[in-house]
Amino acid sequence: MLSKVGNIVDFRINMIAEDAGSGFNCMHGNSECMGDIVELCVMKYFPTNQTLGGKYAFMNYFRCVASSQGKIPSNTDDCLKSSGASDIIPKVASCSGGDEGKQLMRDSISYTLARCGHHPSCRSCTMWFQGKQACIEDDGKWYDCPVGHTLDAWVKAICNAYTGSDKPDACPTPAPPTPAPPPTPSPPPTPFSGWVPNLGFNCYGARGSSPAHGAKDLENPPDSSCGVMSISDCKKKCVDTTECDGVTVSGASGGLYNCYRKGDIKLGECDHGTGFDTYVRGNWVLGSGFNCYGARGGNPSHGAKDLENPPDSSCGVMSISDCEKKCSNTTSCDAVTVSKADGGLYNCYRKGDVVLGKCDSHTGFDTYVHDGTF
């Protein structure tokens, strides 16, 4: 792709890891962390001359190390030599072995967290385009790819988005569009017509050196409230605030609440089982990593009532949208729990009486909770 449209894109690679202060935690261990640091140093120092491939010539190195992943990071020098960049071996060694490489890693992790969150809600490889998540490739499978996942699809999307006059040859000249008939008037969309309550959830942003717990704080200072009021008035405050997609509240006196406005809420990363409640705007709200199910045998319910028969069966394999439609057509259904199936589809389990804070968290399942206004 970069060989076709690299001159009109700002292409970046960032890492998924945890900053542990004295070091880093990566899913596949220390060798992955060291390989990530080396790659960041290579991107910084790799020569950008046209002989090697221009400003993204470092991809020659990436292809080399990917062909022998089990040898990372010991294959660094050999891959730099084969990529025509043997002269930067000392710089990369100094960078990756010192404070410079650690700082590059911290900056890269911060960039990832701000846009994608923590693993597993952010998987490798998650691709962003024009400020939005565009595709996920995980373990050889593709998910949630509105622009497509093929080379041709990405080249087309980039060419269509680029407004400059210097489009590369890979971008075809579009034919004049055929005038479309006047559209049938329709009511304006109402993307946030409801609120989903999440009792016991405390969502807040980064504080000092501590990472965010599932949200961005919209108050100033971050840990302050915007006042004491009813939950209804707190929601109105949120609706009138740019970037606000939910509120976290705590009890005050006189039946009122401290109101904290939040953005970029990810329920799977919030604290739960607390004295706070969080209300999220939306018709369907994602609880990433939550598995909600009813009583099984002699075991109590885990935050839901099963609506399938038998209780642990699914109602089929389908898209998340079709699973939500199944729920909307089912009496007593207020949520669906899903697990991955083949072909980018999901096993669909309809649920009732969902209390997300009582469900199992950090699982391979996701639960979508409805606001109750079908």
Short mmCIF file of C-alpha atoms in Angstrom, two decimals, residues 100-101 104 110 122 157-158 168 194 253 284 294 296 322 329:
data_model
loop_
_atom_site.label_atom_id
_atom_site.label_comp_id
_atom_site.label_asym_id
_atom_site.label_seq_id
_atom_site.Cartn_x
_atom_site.Cartn_y
_atom_site.Cartn_z
CA GLU A 100 15.77 7.11 24.67
CA GLY A 101 14.14 3.83 23.66
CA LEU A 104 9.84 6.27 22.72
CA SER A 110 0.28 6.70 25.47
CA CYS A 122 -7.51 -2.88 21.77
CA ALA A 157 -10.31 4.71 0.65
CA ILE A 158 -7.10 6.74 0.88
CA PRO A 168 -0.47 9.37 -7.25
CA GLY A 194 -31.52 6.93 25.59
CA SER A 253 -27.43 14.96 50.56
CA TRP A 284 -27.00 0.13 22.71
CA GLY A 294 -28.32 -16.71 34.56
CA ARG A 296 -27.00 -22.68 36.13
CA ASP A 322 -28.84 -8.83 13.67
CA ASN A 329 -38.20 -8.61 18.95
#
